[in-house]
Amino acid sequence: MEDCNERICSLLRKKDMEGMALLFKEYYRPLVLWADSFLNNTMNSEDLVQDFFVRLWERHQTDHLLPSTLRAYLFTAVKNLALNSLEKCDPLKRSFAVSSFSEVFATETDDLTEQLLQRIEMEIENLPSQSRNVVKCVYQRGMRYKDAALELNVSEATVKTLLVNSLKKLRERMNSYKIELLLWMRWA
């Protein structure tokens, strides 16, 4: 692997596209699997990794890659992109994009919004206490990770981990609720 990383970095420093092809061949699949462990969506994970490779090439960020840290850099960058992606589309910030319901069911939007918000609150209350406290601090009170960590007497890394795991659980639970709701509305 070290020889392969050496070759990749050498080719990329020379702006040789063969370096990108080799990088893609060696790391694309593992990075997609890594991103998917956060996103739980293979198509989004593939898009994320492809976009990452394109930006890496277009922004000439390949000049500074080192063979000894290449793997760590790639996996860390993809993890950060995946976490940022989750933050942008988590169920608490978007509540399933209630507006998509409003286009189809305009008269029922207020009831649906209220039902969704109640369901989210109920699901938050069903989380383990530490996870529930982190979610409430960050999302309901708008605290930064650092401030939440101080208040809860845990590390900032623990706050992030609990938040990611909590959002994953909430997303799974809310997606199943969304399906139930859509089926109910379709047949009501």
Short mmCIF file of N, CA, C and O in Angstrom, two decimals, residues 4 7 32 59 138 144 162:
data_model
loop_
_atom_site.label_atom_id
_atom_site.label_comp_id
_atom_site.label_asym_id
_atom_site.label_seq_id
_atom_site.Cartn_x
_atom_site.Cartn_y
_atom_site.Cartn_z
N CYS A 4 2.06 2.06 -3.41
CA CYS A 4 0.95 2.60 -4.20
C CYS A 4 0.71 4.06 -3.84
O CYS A 4 0.52 4.91 -4.72
N ARG A 7 3.37 6.21 -5.36
CA ARG A 7 3.14 6.41 -6.80
C ARG A 7 2.00 7.41 -7.04
O ARG A 7 2.11 8.29 -7.90
N VAL A 32 -16.35 5.18 -0.20
CA VAL A 32 -17.81 5.13 -0.31
C VAL A 32 -18.39 4.34 0.86
O VAL A 32 -19.37 4.77 1.49
N ARG A 59 -9.01 21.94 -7.25
CA ARG A 59 -8.43 22.95 -6.34
C ARG A 59 -6.94 22.76 -6.12
O ARG A 59 -6.35 23.39 -5.25
N VAL A 138 -27.84 21.07 21.82
CA VAL A 138 -27.38 21.55 20.51
C VAL A 138 -28.53 22.07 19.67
O VAL A 138 -28.43 23.14 19.06
N ARG A 144 -23.28 25.57 21.12
CA ARG A 144 -22.16 25.02 20.35
C ARG A 144 -21.71 23.74 21.03
O ARG A 144 -21.97 23.51 22.22
N LEU A 162 -22.25 11.35 20.28
CA LEU A 162 -23.62 11.13 20.73
C LEU A 162 -24.62 11.78 19.79
O LEU A 162 -25.69 11.23 19.51
#
